[in-house]
PDB file of C-alpha atoms in Angstrom:
ATOM      1  CA  MET A 596      41.686  60.987 -29.195  1.00  0.00           C
ATOM      2  CA  ILE A 597      39.139  58.313 -30.119  1.00  0.00           C
ATOM      3  CA  GLN A 598      37.571  57.156 -26.860  1.00  0.00           C
ATOM      4  CA  SER A 599      36.870  53.559 -27.886  1.00  0.00           C
ATOM      5  CA  VAL A 600      40.423  53.015 -29.105  1.00  0.00           C
ATOM      6  CA  ASP A 601      41.826  54.607 -25.955  1.00  0.00           C
ATOM      7  CA  ARG A 602      39.758  52.294 -23.783  1.00  0.00           C
ATOM      8  CA  ALA A 603      40.808  49.214 -25.758  1.00  0.00           C
ATOM      9  CA  VAL A 604      44.473  50.133 -25.337  1.00  0.00           C
ATOM     10  CA  ARG A 605      43.922  50.662 -21.617  1.00  0.00           C
ATOM     11  CA  VAL A 606      42.336  47.205 -21.318  1.00  0.00           C
ATOM     12  CA  LEU A 607      45.415  45.671 -22.956  1.00  0.00           C
ATOM     13  CA  ALA A 608      47.700  47.660 -20.647  1.00  0.00           C
ATOM     14  CA  VAL A 609      45.831  46.409 -17.562  1.00  0.00           C
ATOM     15  CA  LEU A 610      46.130  42.814 -18.740  1.00  0.00           C
ATOM     16  CA  GLN A 611      49.806  43.346 -19.462  1.00  0.00           C
ATOM     17  CA  ALA A 612      50.378  44.436 -15.873  1.00  0.00           C
ATOM     18  CA  GLU A 613      48.147  41.920 -14.107  1.00  0.00           C
ATOM     19  CA  ARG A 614      48.306  38.870 -16.434  1.00  0.00           C
ATOM     20  CA  ARG A 615      44.842  37.435 -15.632  1.00  0.00           C
ATOM     21  CA  LEU A 616      41.817  39.395 -14.483  1.00  0.00           C
ATOM     22  CA  SER A 617      38.066  39.016 -14.318  1.00  0.00           C
ATOM     23  CA  LEU A 618      35.730  41.382 -16.110  1.00  0.00           C
ATOM     24  CA  SER A 619      34.825  43.151 -12.885  1.00  0.00           C
ATOM     25  CA  GLU A 620      38.498  43.548 -11.928  1.00  0.00           C
ATOM     26  CA  ILE A 621      39.345  45.105 -15.295  1.00  0.00           C
ATOM     27  CA  ALA A 622      36.381  47.445 -15.048  1.00  0.00           C
ATOM     28  CA  ALA A 623      37.360  48.499 -11.520  1.00  0.00           C
ATOM     29  CA  ARG A 624      40.940  49.267 -12.532  1.00  0.00           C
ATOM     30  CA  LEU A 625      39.769  51.392 -15.462  1.00  0.00           C
ATOM     31  CA  GLY A 626      36.891  53.062 -13.649  1.00  0.00           C
ATOM     32  CA  LEU A 627      34.440  51.928 -16.329  1.00  0.00           C
ATOM     33  CA  ALA A 628      31.111  50.117 -16.258  1.00  0.00           C
ATOM     34  CA  PRO A 629      31.435  46.313 -16.642  1.00  0.00           C
ATOM     35  CA  SER A 630      29.034  46.428 -19.588  1.00  0.00           C
ATOM     36  CA  THR A 631      31.331  48.866 -21.399  1.00  0.00           C
ATOM     37  CA  VAL A 632      34.418  46.747 -20.709  1.00  0.00           C
ATOM     38  CA  HIS A 633      32.572  43.583 -21.794  1.00  0.00           C
ATOM     39  CA  GLY A 634      31.971  44.989 -25.267  1.00  0.00           C
ATOM     40  CA  ILE A 635      35.606  46.040 -25.609  1.00  0.00           C
ATOM     41  CA  ILE A 636      36.890  42.641 -24.482  1.00  0.00           C
ATOM     42  CA  LYS A 637      34.626  40.751 -26.872  1.00  0.00           C
ATOM     43  CA  THR A 638      35.920  42.876 -29.750  1.00  0.00           C
ATOM     44  CA  LEU A 639      39.535  42.261 -28.707  1.00  0.00           C
ATOM     45  CA  GLN A 640      38.763  38.549 -28.407  1.00  0.00           C
ATOM     46  CA  ALA A 641      37.464  38.474 -31.963  1.00  0.00           C
ATOM     47  CA  HIS A 642      40.869  39.703 -33.133  1.00  0.00           C
ATOM     48  CA  GLY A 643      42.903  37.347 -30.945  1.00  0.00           C
ATOM     49  CA  LEU A 644      44.251  40.128 -28.754  1.00  0.00           C
ATOM     50  CA  VAL A 645      42.507  38.802 -25.625  1.00  0.00           C
ATOM     51  CA  LEU A 646      41.683  35.244 -24.539  1.00  0.00           C
ATOM     52  CA  GLN A 647      39.418  33.903 -21.832  1.00  0.00           C
ATOM     53  CA  ASP A 648      40.808  31.058 -19.745  1.00  0.00           C
ATOM     54  CA  ARG A 649      38.866  27.845 -20.121  1.00  0.00           C
ATOM     55  CA  GLY A 650      36.768  27.050 -17.096  1.00  0.00           C
ATOM     56  CA  SER A 651      37.162  30.511 -15.577  1.00  0.00           C
ATOM     57  CA  ALA A 652      35.923  34.033 -16.046  1.00  0.00           C
ATOM     58  CA  ARG A 653      39.428  35.474 -16.262  1.00  0.00           C
ATOM     59  CA  TYR A 654      40.945  37.131 -19.293  1.00  0.00           C
ATOM     60  CA  ARG A 655      44.548  37.387 -20.505  1.00  0.00           C
ATOM     61  CA  LEU A 656      46.440  38.722 -23.501  1.00  0.00           C
ATOM     62  CA  GLY A 657      46.072  36.691 -26.698  1.00  0.00           C
ATOM     63  CA  PRO A 658      48.601  35.436 -29.253  1.00  0.00           C
ATOM     64  CA  ALA A 659      47.883  38.254 -31.712  1.00  0.00           C
ATOM     65  CA  VAL A 660      49.722  40.584 -29.313  1.00  0.00           C
ATOM     66  CA  LEU A 661      52.882  38.532 -29.827  1.00  0.00           C
ATOM     67  CA  LYS A 662      52.371  38.621 -33.582  1.00  0.00           C
ATOM     68  CA  LEU A 663      52.187  42.412 -33.500  1.00  0.00           C
ATOM     69  CA  GLY A 664      55.270  42.510 -31.287  1.00  0.00           C
ATOM     70  CA  ASN A 665      57.259  40.342 -33.667  1.00  0.00           C
ATOM     71  CA  VAL A 666      56.292  42.524 -36.619  1.00  0.00           C
ATOM     72  CA  TYR A 667      57.373  45.588 -34.646  1.00  0.00           C
ATOM     73  CA  LEU A 668      60.780  44.034 -33.914  1.00  0.00           C
ATOM     74  CA  ASP A 669      61.237  42.919 -37.520  1.00  0.00           C
ATOM     75  CA  THR A 670      60.559  46.421 -38.839  1.00  0.00           C
ATOM     76  CA  LEU A 671      62.478  48.319 -36.137  1.00  0.00           C
ATOM     77  CA  GLU A 672      65.566  49.750 -37.808  1.00  0.00           C
ATOM     78  CA  LEU A 673      67.198  50.459 -34.457  1.00  0.00           C
ATOM     79  CA  ARG A 674      67.182  46.757 -33.657  1.00  0.00           C
ATOM     80  CA  SER A 675      68.501  45.643 -37.028  1.00  0.00           C
ATOM     81  CA  ARG A 676      71.268  48.245 -36.911  1.00  0.00           C
ATOM     82  CA  SER A 677      72.274  47.305 -33.371  1.00  0.00           C
ATOM     83  CA  LEU A 678      72.626  43.520 -33.842  1.00  0.00           C
ATOM     84  CA  THR A 679      76.220  43.524 -35.056  1.00  0.00           C
ATOM     85  CA  TRP A 680      77.360  46.240 -32.667  1.00  0.00           C
ATOM     86  CA  ALA A 681      75.685  44.569 -29.678  1.00  0.00           C
ATOM     87  CA  ALA A 682      77.453  41.293 -30.469  1.00  0.00           C
ATOM     88  CA  GLU A 683      80.782  43.103 -30.744  1.00  0.00           C
ATOM     89  CA  LEU A 684      80.146  45.001 -27.506  1.00  0.00           C
ATOM     90  CA  ALA A 685      79.399  41.747 -25.672  1.00  0.00           C
ATOM     91  CA  ARG A 686      82.539  40.146 -27.087  1.00  0.00           C
ATOM     92  CA  THR A 687      84.708  43.131 -26.178  1.00  0.00           C
ATOM     93  CA  THR A 688      83.426  43.631 -22.623  1.00  0.00           C
ATOM     94  CA  GLY A 689      82.406  40.091 -21.688  1.00  0.00           C
ATOM     95  CA  PHE A 690      79.041  41.373 -20.444  1.00  0.00           C
ATOM     96  CA  ALA A 691      75.452  40.982 -21.639  1.00  0.00           C
ATOM     97  CA  VAL A 692      74.180  43.809 -23.817  1.00  0.00           C
ATOM     98  CA  ARG A 693      70.717  45.370 -23.970  1.00  0.00           C
ATOM     99  CA  THR A 694      69.251  47.677 -26.579  1.00  0.00           C
ATOM    100  CA  GLY A 695      66.079  49.465 -25.548  1.00  0.00           C
ATOM    101  CA  VAL A 696      63.503  52.017 -26.627  1.00  0.00           C
ATOM    102  CA  LEU A 697      61.760  54.552 -24.434  1.00  0.00           C
ATOM    103  CA  LEU A 698      58.092  54.296 -23.504  1.00  0.00           C
ATOM    104  CA  PRO A 699      56.291  56.663 -21.122  1.00  0.00           C
ATOM    105  CA  GLY A 700      58.006  55.874 -17.831  1.00  0.00           C
ATOM    106  CA  GLU A 701      59.578  52.623 -19.029  1.00  0.00           C
ATOM    107  CA  VAL A 702      62.245  51.096 -21.223  1.00  0.00           C
ATOM    108  CA  MET A 703      61.402  48.111 -23.409  1.00  0.00           C
ATOM    109  CA  ILE A 704      64.238  45.778 -24.370  1.00  0.00           C
ATOM    110  CA  VAL A 705      64.211  45.182 -28.136  1.00  0.00           C
ATOM    111  CA  HIS A 706      67.460  43.242 -28.357  1.00  0.00           C
ATOM    112  CA  HIS A 707      69.402  41.192 -25.825  1.00  0.00           C
ATOM    113  CA  GLU A 708      72.888  39.887 -26.525  1.00  0.00           C
ATOM    114  CA  PRO A 709      73.816  37.295 -23.865  1.00  0.00           C
ATOM    115  CA  ARG A 710      77.152  37.178 -22.106  1.00  0.00           C
ATOM    116  CA  PRO A 711      79.645  35.420 -24.366  1.00  0.00           C
ATOM    117  CA  ASP A 712      80.728  32.998 -21.631  1.00  0.00           C
ATOM    118  CA  GLY A 713      78.251  30.315 -22.727  1.00  0.00           C
ATOM    119  CA  SER A 714      76.330  30.369 -19.440  1.00  0.00           C
ATOM    120  CA  ARG A 715      72.594  29.802 -19.395  1.00  0.00           C
ATOM    121  CA  GLN A 716      70.744  33.122 -19.578  1.00  0.00           C
ATOM    122  CA  MET A 717      67.102  34.093 -19.843  1.00  0.00           C
ATOM    123  CA  PRO A 718      66.099  35.957 -23.027  1.00  0.00           C
ATOM    124  CA  GLU A 719      65.070  39.521 -22.211  1.00  0.00           C
ATOM    125  CA  VAL A 720      63.465  40.841 -25.403  1.00  0.00           C
ATOM    126  CA  GLY A 721      60.121  42.380 -24.527  1.00  0.00           C
ATOM    127  CA  ILE A 722      60.740  42.985 -20.842  1.00  0.00           C
ATOM    128  CA  VAL A 723      60.230  46.484 -19.461  1.00  0.00           C
ATOM    129  CA  ILE A 724      62.311  48.324 -16.865  1.00  0.00           C
ATOM    130  CA  PRO A 725      61.394  51.567 -15.076  1.00  0.00           C
ATOM    131  CA  ALA A 726      63.161  54.298 -17.041  1.00  0.00           C
ATOM    132  CA  HIS A 727      64.317  56.292 -14.010  1.00  0.00           C
ATOM    133  CA  ALA A 728      65.865  53.188 -12.419  1.00  0.00           C
ATOM    134  CA  SER A 729      67.891  52.013 -15.403  1.00  0.00           C
ATOM    135  CA  ALA A 730      70.977  53.257 -17.218  1.00  0.00           C
ATOM    136  CA  LEU A 731      69.208  52.702 -20.544  1.00  0.00           C
ATOM    137  CA  GLY A 732      66.304  54.814 -19.389  1.00  0.00           C
ATOM    138  CA  LYS A 733      68.475  57.613 -18.021  1.00  0.00           C
ATOM    139  CA  ALA A 734      70.470  57.701 -21.251  1.00  0.00           C
ATOM    140  CA  MET A 735      67.236  58.442 -23.112  1.00  0.00           C
ATOM    141  CA  LEU A 736      65.458  60.543 -20.483  1.00  0.00           C
ATOM    142  CA  ALA A 737      68.368  62.983 -20.556  1.00  0.00           C
ATOM    143  CA  TRP A 738      67.067  64.046 -23.972  1.00  0.00           C
ATOM    144  CA  SER A 739      63.371  63.266 -23.307  1.00  0.00           C
ATOM    145  CA  PRO A 740      62.714  64.301 -19.672  1.00  0.00           C
ATOM    146  CA  ASP A 741      58.987  64.700 -20.338  1.00  0.00           C
ATOM    147  CA  LEU A 742      58.719  60.885 -20.492  1.00  0.00           C
ATOM    148  CA  ALA A 743      59.928  60.412 -16.915  1.00  0.00           C
ATOM    149  CA  PRO A 744      57.345  58.666 -14.715  1.00  0.00           C
ATOM    150  CA  GLU A 745      55.494  60.409 -11.912  1.00  0.00           C
ATOM    151  CA  PRO A 746      55.956  59.594  -9.093  1.00  0.00           C
ATOM    152  CA  LEU A 747      59.381  57.927  -9.228  1.00  0.00           C
ATOM    153  CA  ARG A 748      58.749  54.408  -7.962  1.00  0.00           C
ATOM    154  CA  SER A 749      61.274  52.773  -5.648  1.00  0.00           C
ATOM    155  CA  MET A 750      62.590  49.423  -6.909  1.00  0.00           C
ATOM    156  CA  THR A 751      65.447  48.978  -4.416  1.00  0.00           C
ATOM    157  CA  ARG A 752      66.889  51.043  -1.597  1.00  0.00           C
ATOM    158  CA  ASP A 753      69.223  52.672  -4.144  1.00  0.00           C
ATOM    159  CA  THR A 754      66.572  53.798  -6.642  1.00  0.00           C
ATOM    160  CA  VAL A 755      66.573  57.551  -7.224  1.00  0.00           C
ATOM    161  CA  THR A 756      63.084  58.724  -6.266  1.00  0.00           C
ATOM    162  CA  ASP A 757      63.700  62.438  -5.756  1.00  0.00           C
ATOM    163  CA  PRO A 758      62.862  64.412  -8.931  1.00  0.00           C
ATOM    164  CA  ALA A 759      65.548  67.033  -8.240  1.00  0.00           C
ATOM    165  CA  GLU A 760      68.210  64.351  -7.800  1.00  0.00           C
ATOM    166  CA  LEU A 761      67.116  62.650 -11.019  1.00  0.00           C
ATOM    167  CA  ALA A 762      67.189  65.965 -12.900  1.00  0.00           C
ATOM    168  CA  ALA A 763      70.741  66.607 -11.713  1.00  0.00           C
ATOM    169  CA  HIS A 764      71.793  63.138 -12.811  1.00  0.00           C
ATOM    170  CA  LEU A 765      70.209  63.594 -16.239  1.00  0.00           C
ATOM    171  CA  ALA A 766      72.093  66.866 -16.681  1.00  0.00           C
ATOM    172  CA  GLN A 767      75.322  64.963 -16.036  1.00  0.00           C
ATOM    173  CA  VAL A 768      74.265  62.315 -18.552  1.00  0.00           C
ATOM    174  CA  ARG A 769      73.715  65.024 -21.202  1.00  0.00           C
ATOM    175  CA  GLY A 770      77.211  66.292 -20.584  1.00  0.00           C
ATOM    176  CA  GLU A 771      78.884  62.890 -20.843  1.00  0.00           C
ATOM    177  CA  ALA A 772      76.478  61.036 -23.164  1.00  0.00           C
ATOM    178  CA  LEU A 773      76.802  58.159 -20.715  1.00  0.00           C
ATOM    179  CA  ALA A 774      74.520  56.876 -17.959  1.00  0.00           C
ATOM    180  CA  THR A 775      75.178  54.477 -15.099  1.00  0.00           C
ATOM    181  CA  GLU A 776      73.008  52.611 -12.653  1.00  0.00           C
ATOM    182  CA  VAL A 777      74.083  50.672  -9.561  1.00  0.00           C
ATOM    183  CA  GLU A 778      71.490  48.261  -8.160  1.00  0.00           C
ATOM    184  CA  GLU A 779      68.655  50.739  -8.749  1.00  0.00           C
ATOM    185  CA  ALA A 780      66.375  48.310 -10.595  1.00  0.00           C
ATOM    186  CA  VAL A 781      67.663  44.872  -9.561  1.00  0.00           C
ATOM    187  CA  ILE A 782      69.854  43.929  -6.612  1.00  0.00           C
ATOM    188  CA  GLY A 783      73.231  42.685  -7.814  1.00  0.00           C
ATOM    189  CA  GLU A 784      72.956  44.330 -11.232  1.00  0.00           C
ATOM    190  CA  CYS A 785      74.691  47.460 -12.510  1.00  0.00           C
ATOM    191  CA  CYS A 786      74.580  48.991 -15.985  1.00  0.00           C
ATOM    192  CA  VAL A 787      76.390  51.418 -18.256  1.00  0.00           C
ATOM    193  CA  ALA A 788      74.474  52.822 -21.240  1.00  0.00           C
ATOM    194  CA  ALA A 789      74.693  55.467 -23.951  1.00  0.00           C
ATOM    195  CA  PRO A 790      71.992  57.136 -26.093  1.00  0.00           C
ATOM    196  CA  ILE A 791      71.349  56.410 -29.762  1.00  0.00           C
ATOM    197  CA  PHE A 792      70.111  59.179 -32.068  1.00  0.00           C
ATOM    198  CA  ASP A 793      68.440  59.151 -35.484  1.00  0.00           C
ATOM    199  CA  ALA A 794      68.849  61.375 -38.541  1.00  0.00           C
ATOM    200  CA  ALA A 795      66.733  64.112 -36.935  1.00  0.00           C
ATOM    201  CA  HIS A 796      68.882  64.000 -33.781  1.00  0.00           C
ATOM    202  CA  ASP A 797      65.904  62.581 -31.877  1.00  0.00           C
ATOM    203  CA  ILE A 798      66.373  59.790 -29.356  1.00  0.00           C
ATOM    204  CA  ALA A 799      65.997  56.444 -31.134  1.00  0.00           C
ATOM    205  CA  GLY A 800      67.029  54.233 -28.220  1.00  0.00           C
ATOM    206  CA  ALA A 801      69.978  53.313 -26.047  1.00  0.00           C
ATOM    207  CA  ILE A 802      72.509  50.510 -25.761  1.00  0.00           C
ATOM    208  CA  GLY A 803      74.241  49.329 -22.617  1.00  0.00           C
ATOM    209  CA  VAL A 804      76.026  46.529 -20.814  1.00  0.00           C
ATOM    210  CA  VAL A 805      74.804  44.672 -17.735  1.00  0.00           C
ATOM    211  CA  VAL A 806      77.582  44.421 -15.150  1.00  0.00           C
ATOM    212  CA  PRO A 807      77.232  42.136 -12.101  1.00  0.00           C
ATOM    213  CA  MET A 808      77.830  43.914  -8.810  1.00  0.00           C
ATOM    214  CA  THR A 809      80.781  41.601  -8.235  1.00  0.00           C
ATOM    215  CA  ASP A 810      82.478  43.157 -11.295  1.00  0.00           C
ATOM    216  CA  TRP A 811      81.585  46.765 -10.467  1.00  0.00           C
ATOM    217  CA  PRO A 812      82.979  49.263 -11.121  1.00  0.00           C
ATOM    218  CA  ALA A 813      83.700  48.309 -14.695  1.00  0.00           C
ATOM    219  CA  GLY A 814      87.091  49.283 -16.073  1.00  0.00           C
ATOM    220  CA  PRO A 815      87.502  52.425 -18.205  1.00  0.00           C
ATOM    221  CA  ALA A 816      87.426  50.364 -21.409  1.00  0.00           C
ATOM    222  CA  VAL A 817      83.767  49.427 -20.824  1.00  0.00           C
ATOM    223  CA  PRO A 818      82.269  52.968 -20.918  1.00  0.00           C
ATOM    224  CA  SER A 819      84.404  53.752 -23.952  1.00  0.00           C
ATOM    225  CA  ALA A 820      83.155  50.642 -25.756  1.00  0.00           C
ATOM    226  CA  VAL A 821      79.518  51.467 -24.906  1.00  0.00           C
ATOM    227  CA  ARG A 822      79.867  55.018 -26.195  1.00  0.00           C
ATOM    228  CA  GLU A 823      81.537  53.807 -29.393  1.00  0.00           C
ATOM    229  CA  ALA A 824      78.718  51.312 -30.041  1.00  0.00           C
ATOM    230  CA  ALA A 825      76.092  54.036 -29.526  1.00  0.00           C
ATOM    231  CA  ARG A 826      77.994  56.384 -31.811  1.00  0.00           C
ATOM    232  CA  ALA A 827      78.298  53.727 -34.537  1.00  0.00           C
ATOM    233  CA  ILE A 828      74.605  52.796 -34.441  1.00  0.00           C
ATOM    234  CA  SER A 829      73.609  56.477 -34.488  1.00  0.00           C
ATOM    235  CA  ARG A 830      75.814  57.009 -37.511  1.00  0.00           C
ATOM    236  CA  GLU A 831      74.120  54.106 -39.311  1.00  0.00           C
ATOM    237  CA  LEU A 832      70.732  55.642 -38.475  1.00  0.00           C
ATOM    238  CA  GLY A 833      71.831  58.865 -40.148  1.00  0.00           C
ATOM    239  CA  ALA A 834      72.688  61.016 -37.114  1.00  0.00           C
ATOM    240  CA  PRO A 835      74.863  63.943 -38.288  1.00  0.00           C
ATOM    241  CA  SER A 836      76.866  63.895 -35.061  1.00  0.00           C
ATOM    242  CA  TRP A 837      77.035  62.085 -31.732  1.00  0.00           C
ATOM    243  CA  PRO A 838      75.962  63.301 -29.314  1.00  0.00           C
ATOM    244  CA  PRO A 839      74.053  66.283 -30.712  1.00  0.00           C
ATOM    245  CA  ALA A 840      75.247  69.715 -29.678  1.00  0.00           C
ATOM    246  CA  GLN A 841      73.374  71.047 -26.658  1.00  0.00           C
ATOM    247  CA  ALA A 842      71.308  74.174 -27.152  1.00  0.00           C
TER     248      ALA A 842
END
């Protein structure tokens, strides 16, 4: 690992979490000398990845981060393959649809298909959700348990925070190729999700529907539709079978 690159990435991660921070605050969070952090920030500024607020000594992420994010989305085959199936899944179920990829401890939404009822909805592309507290995350963690966060942070009173309980749930997900979540990340929100695999049978992502608590539990047609969408996207990504046979 190249130390300078690692530190630059950590600076960006701190700014992602905290939005605006002073030099001393960034240094304190990273456990580095302010002089070291200053050099990193100035380099990131030169490339548009970090900006300093006018009239203050606080720093925030710069527009070049968005540019990189847009390029990532444009070149992500999972997203392009899921567009049609996500739209069909939303139409069939009447619920919003999310497609996500797994990060260490988190899920990032790479595509959001709004509910087809025409109601006003916030775009969700780019948001992150704790993996252990989301159906999308559980659908992927079942095949990538090493990416589960430690410790398991509580988001609501229903969040699974016991590692043994999570492990048992992930074993069930592997058996059914389907994950559920009831108000574990957000009060009033439930989800059903299924894993997506690539040609090497590795986890490529997951797709799921967002079900309001008032409509939970979803009817049997909803899990079937979610699984079919995941199977179809996996097939387009070259997966030989869905789900892969367990060892």
